[in-house]
mmCIF file of C-alpha atoms in Angstrom:
data_model
loop_
_atom_site.group_PDB
_atom_site.id
_atom_site.type_symbol
_atom_site.label_atom_id
_atom_site.label_comp_id
_atom_site.label_asym_id
_atom_site.label_seq_id
_atom_site.Cartn_x
_atom_site.Cartn_y
_atom_site.Cartn_z
ATOM 1 C CA MET A 32 -19.654 -5.100 6.206
ATOM 2 C CA LEU A 33 -16.032 -6.145 5.858
ATOM 3 C CA ARG A 34 -14.771 -7.248 2.439
ATOM 4 C CA PHE A 35 -11.363 -8.672 1.618
ATOM 5 C CA PHE A 36 -9.681 -10.979 -0.834
ATOM 6 C CA THR A 37 -6.877 -13.402 -0.348
ATOM 7 C CA ALA A 38 -4.354 -15.185 -2.522
ATOM 8 C CA ARG A 39 -1.522 -17.565 -1.845
ATOM 9 C CA ARG A 40 0.866 -15.265 -3.721
ATOM 10 C CA GLY A 41 0.712 -11.700 -4.969
ATOM 11 C CA ALA A 42 -1.989 -9.168 -4.170
ATOM 12 C CA GLY A 43 -4.457 -9.532 -1.351
ATOM 13 C CA LEU A 44 -4.131 -10.718 2.208
ATOM 14 C CA SER A 45 -2.205 -13.906 2.807
ATOM 15 C CA PRO A 46 -4.319 -16.869 3.977
ATOM 16 C CA ASP A 47 -2.380 -16.890 7.284
ATOM 17 C CA LEU A 48 -3.198 -13.231 7.881
ATOM 18 C CA VAL A 49 -6.896 -13.843 7.158
ATOM 19 C CA GLU A 50 -6.882 -16.702 9.674
ATOM 20 C CA ARG A 51 -5.266 -14.509 12.357
ATOM 21 C CA LEU A 52 -7.704 -11.665 11.725
ATOM 22 C CA LEU A 53 -10.721 -13.946 11.938
ATOM 23 C CA ARG A 54 -9.339 -15.527 15.114
ATOM 24 C CA ARG A 55 -9.004 -12.058 16.688
ATOM 25 C CA LEU A 56 -12.624 -11.292 15.821
ATOM 26 C CA ASP A 57 -13.620 -14.552 17.555
ATOM 27 C CA GLU A 58 -11.526 -13.687 20.615
ATOM 28 C CA GLU A 59 -13.245 -10.299 20.858
ATOM 29 C CA ARG A 60 -16.611 -12.077 20.509
ATOM 30 C CA ILE A 61 -17.510 -10.029 17.467
ATOM 31 C CA ARG A 62 -20.256 -11.946 15.755
ATOM 32 C CA GLY A 63 -20.712 -12.143 12.036
ATOM 33 C CA THR A 64 -21.209 -14.344 9.047
ATOM 34 C CA LEU A 65 -18.422 -15.311 6.696
ATOM 35 C CA GLU A 66 -19.582 -15.630 3.113
ATOM 36 C CA LEU A 67 -17.476 -16.821 0.200
ATOM 37 C CA VAL A 68 -18.319 -14.551 -2.692
ATOM 38 C CA GLY A 69 -16.264 -16.335 -5.311
ATOM 39 C CA THR A 70 -13.226 -18.343 -6.172
ATOM 40 C CA GLY A 71 -11.203 -18.791 -9.267
ATOM 41 C CA GLU A 72 -7.871 -19.422 -10.775
ATOM 42 C CA ALA A 73 -5.654 -16.429 -10.460
ATOM 43 C CA GLU A 74 -4.689 -14.767 -13.652
ATOM 44 C CA GLN A 75 -1.020 -14.451 -14.273
ATOM 45 C CA GLU A 76 0.260 -11.793 -11.912
ATOM 46 C CA PRO A 77 0.487 -8.464 -13.743
ATOM 47 C CA VAL A 78 3.922 -7.035 -14.299
ATOM 48 C CA THR A 79 4.155 -3.949 -12.126
ATOM 49 C CA HIS A 80 7.904 -3.309 -12.361
ATOM 50 C CA ARG A 81 8.825 -0.763 -15.012
ATOM 51 C CA ALA A 82 11.989 1.081 -16.004
ATOM 52 C CA THR A 83 10.765 4.216 -14.236
ATOM 53 C CA LEU A 84 9.144 4.710 -10.848
ATOM 54 C CA SER A 85 6.232 6.603 -12.411
ATOM 55 C CA GLY A 86 5.743 3.725 -14.874
ATOM 56 C CA SER A 87 5.770 1.279 -11.966
ATOM 57 C CA TRP A 88 3.145 3.444 -10.220
ATOM 58 C CA ASP A 89 0.880 3.405 -13.301
ATOM 59 C CA ALA A 90 1.182 -0.388 -13.605
ATOM 60 C CA ALA A 91 0.621 -0.967 -9.882
ATOM 61 C CA ILE A 92 -2.491 1.240 -9.805
ATOM 62 C CA ALA A 93 -3.886 -0.487 -12.897
ATOM 63 C CA ALA A 94 -3.531 -3.862 -11.136
ATOM 64 C CA LEU A 95 -5.540 -2.770 -8.062
ATOM 65 C CA PRO A 96 -9.244 -3.516 -7.637
ATOM 66 C CA PRO A 97 -11.439 -0.737 -9.063
ATOM 67 C CA ASP A 98 -12.808 0.165 -5.612
ATOM 68 C CA TRP A 99 -9.457 0.669 -3.865
ATOM 69 C CA SER A 100 -9.545 3.570 -1.457
ATOM 70 C CA ASP A 101 -6.319 3.597 0.621
ATOM 71 C CA LEU A 102 -2.878 2.144 0.167
ATOM 72 C CA TYR A 103 0.483 1.989 1.870
ATOM 73 C CA ALA A 104 3.479 1.986 -0.461
ATOM 74 C CA GLU A 105 7.262 1.867 -0.371
ATOM 75 C CA VAL A 106 9.938 3.191 -2.691
ATOM 76 C CA GLU A 107 13.265 1.439 -2.183
ATOM 77 C CA LEU A 108 16.118 3.386 -3.733
ATOM 78 C CA VAL A 109 19.049 1.703 -5.429
ATOM 79 C CA SER A 110 21.609 3.749 -3.498
ATOM 80 C CA THR A 111 21.797 5.407 -0.096
ATOM 81 C CA ASP A 112 23.441 8.347 -1.906
ATOM 82 C CA TRP A 113 19.952 9.403 -3.051
ATOM 83 C CA LEU A 114 18.246 9.374 0.352
ATOM 84 C CA GLU A 115 18.412 13.096 1.108
ATOM 85 C CA ARG A 116 17.438 14.238 -2.389
ATOM 86 C CA GLY A 117 14.773 11.521 -2.589
ATOM 87 C CA ALA A 118 13.246 12.648 0.705
ATOM 88 C CA LEU A 119 13.055 16.214 -0.594
ATOM 89 C CA LEU A 120 11.435 15.221 -3.894
ATOM 90 C CA LEU A 121 8.967 12.922 -2.117
ATOM 91 C CA ALA A 122 8.126 15.479 0.605
ATOM 92 C CA PRO A 123 4.523 16.061 -0.602
ATOM 93 C CA VAL A 124 3.678 12.377 0.069
ATOM 94 C CA ASN A 125 5.057 12.596 3.623
ATOM 95 C CA PRO A 126 7.724 9.880 3.272
ATOM 96 C CA ALA A 127 8.894 7.953 6.340
ATOM 97 C CA ARG A 128 11.928 5.723 6.819
ATOM 98 C CA TYR A 129 11.524 2.215 8.287
ATOM 99 C CA GLY A 130 14.252 -0.289 8.869
ATOM 100 C CA GLY A 131 17.777 -0.052 7.583
ATOM 101 C CA LYS A 132 17.206 -0.183 3.849
ATOM 102 C CA PRO A 133 17.288 2.955 1.684
ATOM 103 C CA ALA A 134 13.508 3.207 1.369
ATOM 104 C CA PHE A 135 10.597 5.504 2.064
ATOM 105 C CA ARG A 136 7.046 4.508 2.961
ATOM 106 C CA PHE A 137 3.944 6.622 2.474
ATOM 107 C CA ARG A 138 0.159 6.511 2.328
ATOM 108 C CA VAL A 139 -2.114 7.310 -0.600
ATOM 109 C CA ALA A 140 -5.842 8.058 -0.369
ATOM 110 C CA ARG A 141 -7.722 7.709 -3.643
ATOM 111 C CA GLN A 142 -10.630 10.106 -3.041
ATOM 112 C CA PHE A 143 -10.483 11.398 0.549
ATOM 113 C CA GLY A 144 -8.773 10.794 3.847
ATOM 114 C CA TYR A 145 -5.209 10.671 5.070
ATOM 115 C CA GLY A 146 -2.525 10.302 2.441
ATOM 116 C CA ALA A 147 -1.321 11.873 -0.773
ATOM 117 C CA SER A 148 -3.532 11.833 -3.841
ATOM 118 C CA PRO A 149 -2.664 9.356 -6.613
ATOM 119 C CA GLY A 150 -1.819 12.271 -8.926
ATOM 120 C CA MET A 151 0.552 13.884 -6.426
ATOM 121 C CA THR A 152 2.179 10.509 -5.802
ATOM 122 C CA ARG A 153 2.767 10.019 -9.516
ATOM 123 C CA ARG A 154 4.216 13.523 -9.839
ATOM 124 C CA CYS A 155 6.647 12.939 -6.971
ATOM 125 C CA LEU A 156 7.795 9.688 -8.583
ATOM 126 C CA GLU A 157 8.233 11.524 -11.909
ATOM 127 C CA ARG A 158 10.479 14.012 -10.112
ATOM 128 C CA LEU A 159 12.678 11.128 -8.937
ATOM 129 C CA ASP A 160 12.762 9.761 -12.509
ATOM 130 C CA GLU A 161 13.722 13.181 -13.913
ATOM 131 C CA GLU A 162 16.752 13.331 -11.608
ATOM 132 C CA GLY A 163 17.852 9.796 -12.453
ATOM 133 C CA ILE A 164 17.019 8.423 -9.019
ATOM 134 C CA ARG A 165 16.213 4.764 -9.523
ATOM 135 C CA GLY A 166 14.475 2.294 -7.290
ATOM 136 C CA GLU A 167 11.607 -0.098 -6.912
ATOM 137 C CA LEU A 168 8.017 0.702 -5.987
ATOM 138 C CA LEU A 169 6.031 -1.761 -3.863
ATOM 139 C CA ILE A 170 2.397 -1.573 -2.816
ATOM 140 C CA LEU A 171 2.520 -3.005 0.706
ATOM 141 C CA ARG A 172 -1.164 -2.806 1.758
ATOM 142 C CA VAL A 173 -4.416 -1.887 0.051
ATOM 143 C CA LEU A 174 -7.925 -1.272 1.374
ATOM 144 C CA SER A 175 -11.072 -1.076 -0.704
ATOM 145 C CA SER A 176 -14.318 0.792 -0.178
ATOM 146 C CA THR A 177 -13.378 2.409 3.121
ATOM 147 C CA ASP A 178 -15.887 4.905 4.430
ATOM 148 C CA PRO A 179 -14.375 6.744 7.392
ATOM 149 C CA VAL A 180 -16.866 8.332 9.750
ATOM 150 C CA ASP A 181 -15.483 11.207 11.837
ATOM 151 C CA THR A 182 -11.904 10.168 10.959
ATOM 152 C CA GLN A 183 -9.401 10.858 8.223
ATOM 153 C CA GLY A 184 -9.209 7.209 7.278
ATOM 154 C CA PRO A 185 -8.019 3.819 8.446
ATOM 155 C CA VAL A 186 -5.195 3.299 10.913
ATOM 156 C CA TRP A 187 -2.607 0.709 9.987
ATOM 157 C CA TYR A 188 -0.225 -0.791 12.497
ATOM 158 C CA VAL A 189 3.128 -1.980 11.173
ATOM 159 C CA GLU A 190 5.619 -3.483 13.584
ATOM 160 C CA GLY A 191 3.606 -2.080 16.513
ATOM 161 C CA ARG A 192 3.556 1.483 15.148
ATOM 162 C CA SER A 193 0.666 3.298 13.506
ATOM 163 C CA VAL A 194 1.393 4.531 10.000
#
C-alpha cells in the first residue's frame, strides 16, 4: 500500500510530482488502484518559522502528520562565516552540503532507520541557537508509515544523487 497527500501549496507532494510518479508506475506496468481517501479545504498553513532554529524544529514537527516516519531537512545559515562551526555542531545529524548556499541537509528517522532521531536533531539545533548561529529550517521531504524490510529505510534521490 502506498499512501500520500498532495496540496497545491505547502506540505505534501505537488500535484505535478504526483502525476509524474503515477506515470512512472504506469510505464513500469505496475498495476494498482488509485483511491481518493478524502478532500477538503486546506487549513491556513501553520507558521513554522520561529526566532530560534529549535523553535522552528518544534513548530515544523508539530505540523507534520502524526504517522510521519522519515524526513529530509535543510538548515540554511544566515552567513557563510558560520559554516565550519555549524558543521561541527550539527555533526551528530550527519550534515551534507548541496549547492552553493550556506546550508546543510540531513535525514531524520522518527522511530528507526537511517537518520538522526528527532531529539538529537533538536539538540543540535539548540547548540546552534546557543552560539548565536541563525538561519532557517526547512522540511524538504516527508514520508509516513514507512516499514523498511531488510533495509535501514527509504532511499531518496535528489538531483540524481541518493541522500
